[in-house]
PDB file of N, CA and C in Angstrom:
ATOM      1  N   SER A  25      19.787-208.286 -25.570  1.00 49.00           N
ATOM      2  CA  SER A  25      21.115-208.626 -26.070  1.00 49.00           C
ATOM      3  C   SER A  25      22.032-209.002 -24.922  1.00 49.00           C
ATOM      4  N   ALA A  26      22.857-209.994 -25.146  1.00 52.00           N
ATOM      5  CA  ALA A  26      23.780-210.441 -24.116  1.00 52.00           C
ATOM      6  C   ALA A  26      25.073-209.652 -24.146  1.00 52.00           C
ATOM      7  N   SER A  27      25.223-208.726 -25.070  1.00 55.00           N
ATOM      8  CA  SER A  27      26.499-208.037 -25.231  1.00 55.00           C
ATOM      9  C   SER A  27      26.849-207.190 -24.019  1.00 55.00           C
ATOM     10  N   GLY A  28      25.858-206.763 -23.260  1.00 58.00           N
ATOM     11  CA  GLY A  28      26.130-205.923 -22.101  1.00 58.00           C
ATOM     12  C   GLY A  28      26.628-206.712 -20.911  1.00 58.00           C
ATOM     13  N   SER A  29      26.558-208.018 -20.943  1.00 60.00           N
ATOM     14  CA  SER A  29      26.937-208.804 -19.769  1.00 60.00           C
ATOM     15  C   SER A  29      28.367-209.320 -19.869  1.00 60.00           C
ATOM     16  N   TYR A  30      29.055-208.986 -20.927  1.00 59.00           N
ATOM     17  CA  TYR A  30      30.434-209.450 -21.082  1.00 59.00           C
ATOM     18  C   TYR A  30      31.339-208.776 -20.055  1.00 59.00           C
ATOM     19  N   SER A  31      32.164-209.542 -19.411  1.00 56.00           N
ATOM     20  CA  SER A  31      33.093-208.998 -18.432  1.00 56.00           C
ATOM     21  C   SER A  31      34.511-209.109 -18.962  1.00 56.00           C
ATOM     22  N   SER A  32      35.256-208.024 -18.838  1.00 58.00           N
ATOM     23  CA  SER A  32      36.644-208.037 -19.300  1.00 58.00           C
ATOM     24  C   SER A  32      37.612-208.121 -18.130  1.00 58.00           C
ATOM     25  N   THR A  33      37.108-208.507 -16.973  1.00 63.00           N
ATOM     26  CA  THR A  33      37.963-208.626 -15.800  1.00 63.00           C
ATOM     27  C   THR A  33      38.769-209.916 -15.888  1.00 63.00           C
ATOM     28  N   TRP A  34      40.080-209.782 -15.739  1.00 59.00           N
ATOM     29  CA  TRP A  34      40.951-210.944 -15.784  1.00 59.00           C
ATOM     30  C   TRP A  34      41.353-211.337 -14.378  1.00 59.00           C
ATOM     31  N   THR A  35      41.378-212.601 -14.116  1.00 58.00           N
ATOM     32  CA  THR A  35      41.824-213.099 -12.825  1.00 58.00           C
ATOM     33  C   THR A  35      43.071-213.935 -13.047  1.00 58.00           C
ATOM     34  N   TYR A  36      44.133-213.571 -12.335  1.00 55.00           N
ATOM     35  CA  TYR A  36      45.374-214.323 -12.440  1.00 55.00           C
ATOM     36  C   TYR A  36      45.600-215.082 -11.146  1.00 55.00           C
ATOM     37  N   THR A  37      45.844-216.343 -11.244  1.00 57.00           N
ATOM     38  CA  THR A  37      46.183-217.138 -10.073  1.00 57.00           C
ATOM     39  C   THR A  37      47.689-217.369 -10.101  1.00 57.00           C
ATOM     40  N   VAL A  38      48.375-216.844  -9.124  1.00 54.00           N
ATOM     41  CA  VAL A  38      49.823-216.954  -9.071  1.00 54.00           C
ATOM     42  C   VAL A  38      50.184-217.963  -7.989  1.00 54.00           C
ATOM     43  N   THR A  39      50.875-219.002  -8.388  1.00 55.00           N
ATOM     44  CA  THR A  39      51.323-219.969  -7.390  1.00 55.00           C
ATOM     45  C   THR A  39      52.599-219.435  -6.762  1.00 55.00           C
ATOM     46  N   SER A  40      52.702-219.560  -5.482  1.00 52.00           N
ATOM     47  CA  SER A  40      53.819-218.993  -4.746  1.00 52.00           C
ATOM     48  C   SER A  40      55.140-219.503  -5.281  1.00 52.00           C
ATOM     49  N   GLY A  41      56.042-218.593  -5.545  1.00 53.00           N
ATOM     50  CA  GLY A  41      57.383-218.982  -5.927  1.00 53.00           C
ATOM     51  C   GLY A  41      57.618-219.031  -7.420  1.00 53.00           C
ATOM     52  N   SER A  42      56.547-218.872  -8.219  1.00 76.00           N
ATOM     53  CA  SER A  42      56.720-219.005  -9.657  1.00 76.00           C
ATOM     54  C   SER A  42      57.015-217.671 -10.333  1.00 76.00           C
ATOM     55  N   THR A  43      56.780-216.591  -9.641  1.00 91.00           N
ATOM     56  CA  THR A  43      56.920-215.263 -10.222  1.00 91.00           C
ATOM     57  C   THR A  43      57.976-214.478  -9.470  1.00 91.00           C
ATOM     58  N   ILE A  44      58.808-213.758 -10.197  1.00 94.00           N
ATOM     59  CA  ILE A  44      59.814-212.920  -9.544  1.00 94.00           C
ATOM     60  C   ILE A  44      59.097-211.781  -8.816  1.00 94.00           C
ATOM     61  N   PRO A  45      59.396-211.572  -7.540  1.00 96.00           N
ATOM     62  CA  PRO A  45      58.733-210.486  -6.800  1.00 96.00           C
ATOM     63  C   PRO A  45      59.086-209.121  -7.375  1.00 96.00           C
ATOM     64  N   ALA A  46      58.198-208.174  -7.157  1.00 96.00           N
ATOM     65  CA  ALA A  46      58.465-206.805  -7.569  1.00 96.00           C
ATOM     66  C   ALA A  46      59.612-206.227  -6.745  1.00 96.00           C
ATOM     67  N   VAL A  47      60.350-205.310  -7.345  1.00 96.00           N
ATOM     68  CA  VAL A  47      61.440-204.643  -6.626  1.00 96.00           C
ATOM     69  C   VAL A  47      60.838-203.792  -5.518  1.00 96.00           C
ATOM     70  N   PRO A  48      61.342-203.895  -4.288  1.00 97.00           N
ATOM     71  CA  PRO A  48      60.826-203.046  -3.210  1.00 97.00           C
ATOM     72  C   PRO A  48      60.977-201.557  -3.577  1.00 97.00           C
ATOM     73  N   ALA A  49      59.881-200.822  -3.419  1.00 96.00           N
ATOM     74  CA  ALA A  49      59.857-199.424  -3.847  1.00 96.00           C
ATOM     75  C   ALA A  49      59.631-198.498  -2.657  1.00 96.00           C
ATOM     76  N   ASN A  50      59.947-197.228  -2.867  1.00 96.00           N
ATOM     77  CA  ASN A  50      59.695-196.163  -1.888  1.00 96.00           C
ATOM     78  C   ASN A  50      60.357-196.448  -0.545  1.00 96.00           C
ATOM     79  N   LEU A  51      61.612-196.881  -0.599  1.00 96.00           N
ATOM     80  CA  LEU A  51      62.350-197.076   0.641  1.00 96.00           C
ATOM     81  C   LEU A  51      62.555-195.751   1.350  1.00 96.00           C
ATOM     82  N   THR A  52      62.327-195.769   2.645  1.00 95.00           N
ATOM     83  CA  THR A  52      62.629-194.597   3.465  1.00 95.00           C
ATOM     84  C   THR A  52      63.321-195.084   4.727  1.00 95.00           C
ATOM     85  N   THR A  53      64.131-194.217   5.301  1.00 93.00           N
ATOM     86  CA  THR A  53      64.706-194.502   6.609  1.00 93.00           C
ATOM     87  C   THR A  53      64.433-193.310   7.501  1.00 93.00           C
ATOM     88  N   SER A  54      64.232-193.585   8.757  1.00 93.00           N
ATOM     89  CA  SER A  54      64.059-192.520   9.739  1.00 93.00           C
ATOM     90  C   SER A  54      64.642-193.004  11.051  1.00 93.00           C
ATOM     91  N   ILE A  55      64.937-192.064  11.918  1.00 90.00           N
ATOM     92  CA  ILE A  55      65.481-192.408  13.234  1.00 90.00           C
ATOM     93  C   ILE A  55      64.339-192.424  14.235  1.00 90.00           C
ATOM     94  N   VAL A  56      64.159-193.552  14.892  1.00 90.00           N
ATOM     95  CA  VAL A  56      63.110-193.699  15.898  1.00 90.00           C
ATOM     96  C   VAL A  56      63.775-194.175  17.180  1.00 90.00           C
ATOM     97  N   SER A  57      63.776-193.337  18.189  1.00 89.00           N
ATOM     98  CA  SER A  57      64.372-193.666  19.495  1.00 89.00           C
ATOM     99  C   SER A  57      65.814-194.152  19.356  1.00 89.00           C
ATOM    100  N   GLY A  58      66.558-193.537  18.452  1.00 88.00           N
ATOM    101  CA  GLY A  58      67.947-193.888  18.276  1.00 88.00           C
ATOM    102  C   GLY A  58      68.190-195.071  17.353  1.00 88.00           C
ATOM    103  N   ASN A  59      67.135-195.727  16.926  1.00 91.00           N
ATOM    104  CA  ASN A  59      67.251-196.834  15.983  1.00 91.00           C
ATOM    105  C   ASN A  59      66.912-196.349  14.578  1.00 91.00           C
ATOM    106  N   VAL A  60      67.333-197.105  13.588  1.00 91.00           N
ATOM    107  CA  VAL A  60      67.023-196.770  12.203  1.00 91.00           C
ATOM    108  C   VAL A  60      65.809-197.587  11.777  1.00 91.00           C
ATOM    109  N   TYR A  61      64.743-196.870  11.442  1.00 95.00           N
ATOM    110  CA  TYR A  61      63.517-197.520  10.978  1.00 95.00           C
ATOM    111  C   TYR A  61      63.521-197.487   9.457  1.00 95.00           C
ATOM    112  N   VAL A  62      63.545-198.673   8.848  1.00 96.00           N
ATOM    113  CA  VAL A  62      63.544-198.800   7.393  1.00 96.00           C
ATOM    114  C   VAL A  62      62.161-199.290   6.972  1.00 96.00           C
ATOM    115  N   ASN A  63      61.578-198.612   5.994  1.00 97.00           N
ATOM    116  CA  ASN A  63      60.222-198.927   5.574  1.00 97.00           C
ATOM    117  C   ASN A  63      60.159-198.902   4.053  1.00 97.00           C
ATOM    118  N   TRP A  64      59.333-199.766   3.465  1.00 97.00           N
ATOM    119  CA  TRP A  64      59.175-199.786   2.011  1.00 97.00           C
ATOM    120  C   TRP A  64      57.802-200.329   1.667  1.00 97.00           C
ATOM    121  N   ASP A  65      57.421-200.158   0.407  1.00 97.00           N
ATOM    122  CA  ASP A  65      56.126-200.660  -0.044  1.00 97.00           C
ATOM    123  C   ASP A  65      56.160-202.184  -0.139  1.00 97.00           C
ATOM    124  N   ASP A  66      55.015-202.803   0.122  1.00 96.00           N
ATOM    125  CA  ASP A  66      54.907-204.239  -0.104  1.00 96.00           C
ATOM    126  C   ASP A  66      55.196-204.542  -1.571  1.00 96.00           C
ATOM    127  N   SER A  67      55.909-205.618  -1.832  1.00 96.00           N
ATOM    128  CA  SER A  67      56.199-206.039  -3.201  1.00 96.00           C
ATOM    129  C   SER A  67      55.241-207.148  -3.614  1.00 96.00           C
ATOM    130  N   ALA A  68      54.701-207.019  -4.810  1.00 95.00           N
ATOM    131  CA  ALA A  68      53.830-208.072  -5.333  1.00 95.00           C
ATOM    132  C   ALA A  68      54.613-209.378  -5.414  1.00 95.00           C
ATOM    133  N   ASN A  69      53.949-210.477  -5.044  1.00 95.00           N
ATOM    134  CA  ASN A  69      54.501-211.837  -5.134  1.00 95.00           C
ATOM    135  C   ASN A  69      55.656-212.105  -4.171  1.00 95.00           C
ATOM    136  N   ALA A  70      55.844-211.241  -3.185  1.00 96.00           N
ATOM    137  CA  ALA A  70      56.905-211.474  -2.203  1.00 96.00           C
ATOM    138  C   ALA A  70      56.325-212.104  -0.948  1.00 96.00           C
ATOM    139  N   THR A  71      57.090-213.019  -0.367  1.00 96.00           N
ATOM    140  CA  THR A  71      56.679-213.608   0.905  1.00 96.00           C
ATOM    141  C   THR A  71      57.596-213.176   2.044  1.00 96.00           C
ATOM    142  N   SER A  72      58.780-212.658   1.686  1.00 97.00           N
ATOM    143  CA  SER A  72      59.671-212.118   2.709  1.00 97.00           C
ATOM    144  C   SER A  72      60.663-211.183   2.043  1.00 97.00           C
ATOM    145  N   TYR A  73      61.451-210.517   2.873  1.00 98.00           N
ATOM    146  CA  TYR A  73      62.399-209.524   2.385  1.00 98.00           C
ATOM    147  C   TYR A  73      63.740-209.711   3.078  1.00 98.00           C
ATOM    148  N   ASP A  74      64.810-209.681   2.294  1.00 98.00           N
ATOM    149  CA  ASP A  74      66.150-209.672   2.859  1.00 98.00           C
ATOM    150  C   ASP A  74      66.609-208.231   2.998  1.00 98.00           C
ATOM    151  N   VAL A  75      67.103-207.882   4.176  1.00 97.00           N
ATOM    152  CA  VAL A  75      67.598-206.535   4.452  1.00 97.00           C
ATOM    153  C   VAL A  75      69.117-206.584   4.455  1.00 97.00           C
ATOM    154  N   TYR A  76      69.732-205.815   3.560  1.00 96.00           N
ATOM    155  CA  TYR A  76      71.193-205.747   3.472  1.00 96.00           C
ATOM    156  C   TYR A  76      71.661-204.385   3.959  1.00 96.00           C
ATOM    157  N   SER A  77      72.840-204.345   4.564  1.00 93.00           N
ATOM    158  CA  SER A  77      73.366-203.064   5.030  1.00 93.00           C
ATOM    159  C   SER A  77      74.861-202.991   4.813  1.00 93.00           C
ATOM    160  N   SER A  78      75.358-201.747   4.773  1.00 92.00           N
ATOM    161  CA  SER A  78      76.781-201.485   4.635  1.00 92.00           C
ATOM    162  C   SER A  78      77.083-200.152   5.287  1.00 92.00           C
ATOM    163  N   ALA A  79      78.314-199.983   5.734  1.00 89.00           N
ATOM    164  CA  ALA A  79      78.715-198.702   6.325  1.00 89.00           C
ATOM    165  C   ALA A  79      78.944-197.634   5.248  1.00 89.00           C
ATOM    166  N   THR A  80      79.180-198.063   4.024  1.00 89.00           N
ATOM    167  CA  THR A  80      79.374-197.116   2.923  1.00 89.00           C
ATOM    168  C   THR A  80      78.544-197.579   1.736  1.00 89.00           C
ATOM    169  N   PRO A  81      78.130-196.647   0.871  1.00 89.00           N
ATOM    170  CA  PRO A  81      77.273-197.053  -0.257  1.00 89.00           C
ATOM    171  C   PRO A  81      78.015-197.903  -1.287  1.00 89.00           C
ATOM    172  N   TYR A  82      79.336-197.864  -1.255  1.00 89.00           N
ATOM    173  CA  TYR A  82      80.108-198.623  -2.236  1.00 89.00           C
ATOM    174  C   TYR A  82      80.808-199.821  -1.601  1.00 89.00           C
ATOM    175  N   GLY A  83      80.503-200.049  -0.326  1.00 87.00           N
ATOM    176  CA  GLY A  83      81.147-201.149   0.381  1.00 87.00           C
ATOM    177  C   GLY A  83      80.454-202.458   0.108  1.00 87.00           C
ATOM    178  N   THR A  84      80.847-203.465   0.845  1.00 91.00           N
ATOM    179  CA  THR A  84      80.226-204.776   0.729  1.00 91.00           C
ATOM    180  C   THR A  84      78.977-204.795   1.597  1.00 91.00           C
ATOM    181  N   PHE A  85      77.852-205.069   0.979  1.00 94.00           N
ATOM    182  CA  PHE A  85      76.603-205.141   1.731  1.00 94.00           C
ATOM    183  C   PHE A  85      76.443-206.544   2.294  1.00 94.00           C
ATOM    184  N   ALA A  86      76.114-206.607   3.568  1.00 93.00           N
ATOM    185  CA  ALA A  86      75.939-207.888   4.249  1.00 93.00           C
ATOM    186  C   ALA A  86      74.469-208.081   4.588  1.00 93.00           C
ATOM    187  N   LEU A  87      74.026-209.323   4.531  1.00 96.00           N
ATOM    188  CA  LEU A  87      72.649-209.634   4.902  1.00 96.00           C
ATOM    189  C   LEU A  87      72.478-209.412   6.399  1.00 96.00           C
ATOM    190  N   LEU A  88      71.562-208.518   6.743  1.00 93.00           N
ATOM    191  CA  LEU A  88      71.263-208.264   8.156  1.00 93.00           C
ATOM    192  C   LEU A  88      70.265-209.277   8.681  1.00 93.00           C
ATOM    193  N   THR A  89      69.164-209.421   7.959  1.00 95.00           N
ATOM    194  CA  THR A  89      68.076-210.250   8.445  1.00 95.00           C
ATOM    195  C   THR A  89      67.089-210.488   7.320  1.00 95.00           C
ATOM    196  N   ASN A  90      66.171-211.411   7.558  1.00 97.00           N
ATOM    197  CA  ASN A  90      65.043-211.630   6.661  1.00 97.00           C
ATOM    198  C   ASN A  90      63.785-211.333   7.453  1.00 97.00           C
ATOM    199  N   VAL A  91      62.900-210.527   6.872  1.00 98.00           N
ATOM    200  CA  VAL A  91      61.660-210.153   7.559  1.00 98.00           C
ATOM    201  C   VAL A  91      60.474-210.490   6.667  1.00 98.00           C
ATOM    202  N   THR A  92      59.325-210.679   7.286  1.00 97.00           N
ATOM    203  CA  THR A  92      58.129-211.022   6.521  1.00 97.00           C
ATOM    204  C   THR A  92      57.204-209.828   6.338  1.00 97.00           C
ATOM    205  N   THR A  93      57.555-208.689   6.906  1.00 97.00           N
ATOM    206  CA  THR A  93      56.787-207.467   6.697  1.00 97.00           C
ATOM    207  C   THR A  93      57.700-206.437   6.042  1.00 97.00           C
ATOM    208  N   SER A  94      57.103-205.406   5.467  1.00 98.00           N
ATOM    209  CA  SER A  94      57.877-204.444   4.686  1.00 98.00           C
ATOM    210  C   SER A  94      58.426-203.311   5.563  1.00 98.00           C
ATOM    211  N   GLU A  95      59.031-203.721   6.673  1.00 97.00           N
ATOM    212  CA  GLU A  95      59.657-202.745   7.569  1.00 97.00           C
ATOM    213  C   GLU A  95      60.685-203.462   8.416  1.00 97.00           C
ATOM    214  N   TYR A  96      61.637-202.702   8.918  1.00 97.00           N
ATOM    215  CA  TYR A  96      62.669-203.276   9.772  1.00 97.00           C
ATOM    216  C   TYR A  96      63.246-202.167  10.638  1.00 97.00           C
ATOM    217  N   THR A  97      63.429-202.464  11.914  1.00 96.00           N
ATOM    218  CA  THR A  97      64.055-201.521  12.823  1.00 96.00           C
ATOM    219  C   THR A  97      65.452-202.023  13.155  1.00 96.00           C
ATOM    220  N   TYR A  98      66.452-201.200  12.850  1.00 92.00           N
ATOM    221  CA  TYR A  98      67.844-201.575  13.008  1.00 92.00           C
ATOM    222  C   TYR A  98      68.460-200.803  14.156  1.00 92.00           C
ATOM    223  N   THR A  99      69.067-201.517  15.091  1.00 90.00           N
ATOM    224  CA  THR A  99      69.796-200.871  16.178  1.00 90.00           C
ATOM    225  C   THR A  99      71.227-200.634  15.687  1.00 90.00           C
ATOM    226  N   PRO A 100      71.595-199.381  15.476  1.00 80.00           N
ATOM    227  CA  PRO A 100      72.852-199.111  14.769  1.00 80.00           C
ATOM    228  C   PRO A 100      74.089-199.468  15.584  1.00 80.00           C
ATOM    229  N   THR A 101      75.058-200.038  14.850  1.00 75.00           N
ATOM    230  CA  THR A 101      76.376-200.262  15.416  1.00 75.00           C
ATOM    231  C   THR A 101      77.387-199.328  14.748  1.00 75.00           C
ATOM    232  N   ALA A 102      76.931-198.602  13.746  1.00 68.00           N
ATOM    233  CA  ALA A 102      77.771-197.624  13.055  1.00 68.00           C
ATOM    234  C   ALA A 102      76.960-196.346  12.888  1.00 68.00           C
ATOM    235  N   THR A 103      77.641-195.229  12.744  1.00 66.00           N
ATOM    236  CA  THR A 103      76.921-193.968  12.685  1.00 66.00           C
ATOM    237  C   THR A 103      76.179-193.789  11.370  1.00 66.00           C
ATOM    238  N   LYS A 104      76.763-194.257  10.295  1.00 70.00           N
ATOM    239  CA  LYS A 104      76.083-194.138   9.009  1.00 70.00           C
ATOM    240  C   LYS A 104      75.922-195.525   8.417  1.00 70.00           C
ATOM    241  N   MET A 105      74.704-195.869   8.087  1.00 86.00           N
ATOM    242  CA  MET A 105      74.454-197.164   7.489  1.00 86.00           C
ATOM    243  C   MET A 105      73.637-196.969   6.219  1.00 86.00           C
ATOM    244  N   PHE A 106      73.944-197.788   5.234  1.00 93.00           N
ATOM    245  CA  PHE A 106      73.197-197.795   3.989  1.00 93.00           C
ATOM    246  C   PHE A 106      72.484-199.142   3.883  1.00 93.00           C
ATOM    247  N   PHE A 107      71.304-199.114   3.290  1.00 94.00           N
ATOM    248  CA  PHE A 107      70.469-200.308   3.226  1.00 94.00           C
ATOM    249  C   PHE A 107      69.950-200.521   1.817  1.00 94.00           C
ATOM    250  N   TYR A 108      69.755-201.773   1.456  1.00 96.00           N
ATOM    251  CA  TYR A 108      68.874-202.077   0.338  1.00 96.00           C
ATOM    252  C   TYR A 108      68.100-203.341   0.677  1.00 96.00           C
ATOM    253  N   ILE A 109      67.005-203.544  -0.052  1.00 97.00           N
ATOM    254  CA  ILE A 109      66.069-204.621   0.245  1.00 97.00           C
ATOM    255  C   ILE A 109      65.919-205.496  -0.997  1.00 97.00           C
ATOM    256  N   VAL A 110      65.832-206.805  -0.784  1.00 97.00           N
ATOM    257  CA  VAL A 110      65.515-207.746  -1.851  1.00 97.00           C
ATOM    258  C   VAL A 110      64.248-208.484  -1.443  1.00 97.00           C
ATOM    259  N   ALA A 111      63.238-208.458  -2.315  1.00 97.00           N
ATOM    260  CA  ALA A 111      62.003-209.206  -2.053  1.00 97.00           C
ATOM    261  C   ALA A 111      62.196-210.644  -2.502  1.00 97.00           C
ATOM    262  N   LYS A 112      61.613-211.571  -1.754  1.00 97.00           N
ATOM    263  CA  LYS A 112      61.792-212.998  -2.047  1.00 97.00           C
ATOM    264  C   LYS A 112      60.463-213.731  -1.964  1.00 97.00           C
ATOM    265  N   ASN A 113      60.411-214.863  -2.674  1.00 94.00           N
ATOM    266  CA  ASN A 113      59.368-215.842  -2.404  1.00 94.00           C
ATOM    267  C   ASN A 113      60.054-217.207  -2.382  1.00 94.00           C
ATOM    268  N   ALA A 114      59.304-218.270  -2.559  1.00 92.00           N
ATOM    269  CA  ALA A 114      59.872-219.602  -2.340  1.00 92.00           C
ATOM    270  C   ALA A 114      61.076-219.890  -3.234  1.00 92.00           C
ATOM    271  N   THR A 115      61.042-219.383  -4.461  1.00 93.00           N
ATOM    272  CA  THR A 115      62.103-219.760  -5.396  1.00 93.00           C
ATOM    273  C   THR A 115      62.765-218.595  -6.110  1.00 93.00           C
ATOM    274  N   LYS A 116      62.213-217.390  -5.997  1.00 95.00           N
ATOM    275  CA  LYS A 116      62.717-216.280  -6.785  1.00 95.00           C
ATOM    276  C   LYS A 116      63.065-215.091  -5.887  1.00 95.00           C
ATOM    277  N   GLU A 117      63.967-214.234  -6.405  1.00 96.00           N
ATOM    278  CA  GLU A 117      64.303-212.987  -5.724  1.00 96.00           C
ATOM    279  C   GLU A 117      64.141-211.835  -6.695  1.00 96.00           C
ATOM    280  N   SER A 118      63.737-210.697  -6.167  1.00 96.00           N
ATOM    281  CA  SER A 118      63.660-209.495  -6.994  1.00 96.00           C
ATOM    282  C   SER A 118      65.063-208.926  -7.191  1.00 96.00           C
ATOM    283  N   PRO A 119      65.235-208.063  -8.185  1.00 95.00           N
ATOM    284  CA  PRO A 119      66.443-207.233  -8.185  1.00 95.00           C
ATOM    285  C   PRO A 119      66.471-206.403  -6.910  1.00 95.00           C
ATOM    286  N   LYS A 120      67.647-205.981  -6.518  1.00 95.00           N
ATOM    287  CA  LYS A 120      67.728-205.213  -5.270  1.00 95.00           C
ATOM    288  C   LYS A 120      67.107-203.830  -5.469  1.00 95.00           C
ATOM    289  N   SER A 121      66.585-203.299  -4.366  1.00 96.00           N
ATOM    290  CA  SER A 121      65.994-201.969  -4.394  1.00 96.00           C
ATOM    291  C   SER A 121      67.095-200.922  -4.516  1.00 96.00           C
ATOM    292  N   ILE A 122      66.664-199.671  -4.597  1.00 91.00           N
ATOM    293  CA  ILE A 122      67.640-198.590  -4.484  1.00 91.00           C
ATOM    294  C   ILE A 122      68.295-198.650  -3.108  1.00 91.00           C
ATOM    295  N   ILE A 123      69.436-198.028  -2.999  1.00 91.00           N
ATOM    296  CA  ILE A 123      70.144-197.962  -1.715  1.00 91.00           C
ATOM    297  C   ILE A 123      69.708-196.683  -1.001  1.00 91.00           C
ATOM    298  N   VAL A 124      69.387-196.796   0.259  1.00 92.00           N
ATOM    299  CA  VAL A 124      69.023-195.634   1.062  1.00 92.00           C
ATOM    300  C   VAL A 124      69.923-195.536   2.266  1.00 92.00           C
ATOM    301  N   LYS A 125      70.058-194.332   2.770  1.00 88.00           N
ATOM    302  CA  LYS A 125      70.871-194.080   3.959  1.00 88.00           C
ATOM    303  C   LYS A 125      69.972-193.713   5.107  1.00 88.00           C
TER     304      LYS A 125
END
């Protein structure tokens, strides 16, 4: 019988930029040699990440930089900084991640 050879594995081919990236998850910050190390999980369908920061959690967040890996080391200019991350690809952006300090 051929019934045992049926495969239910699905393969999805995603063309870059057509799918909204996943929201960056599991953001953490730590202090490394006086700098703020921000780390998060890779987001599906993302090709880069925008890192936003603010001195207060309710302030205006400004774009710090765009990175292609799911980490960023920030040399602080303020004592307390808050961050959030937006995953991006060619045409789409994820909703912003949670805010971390």
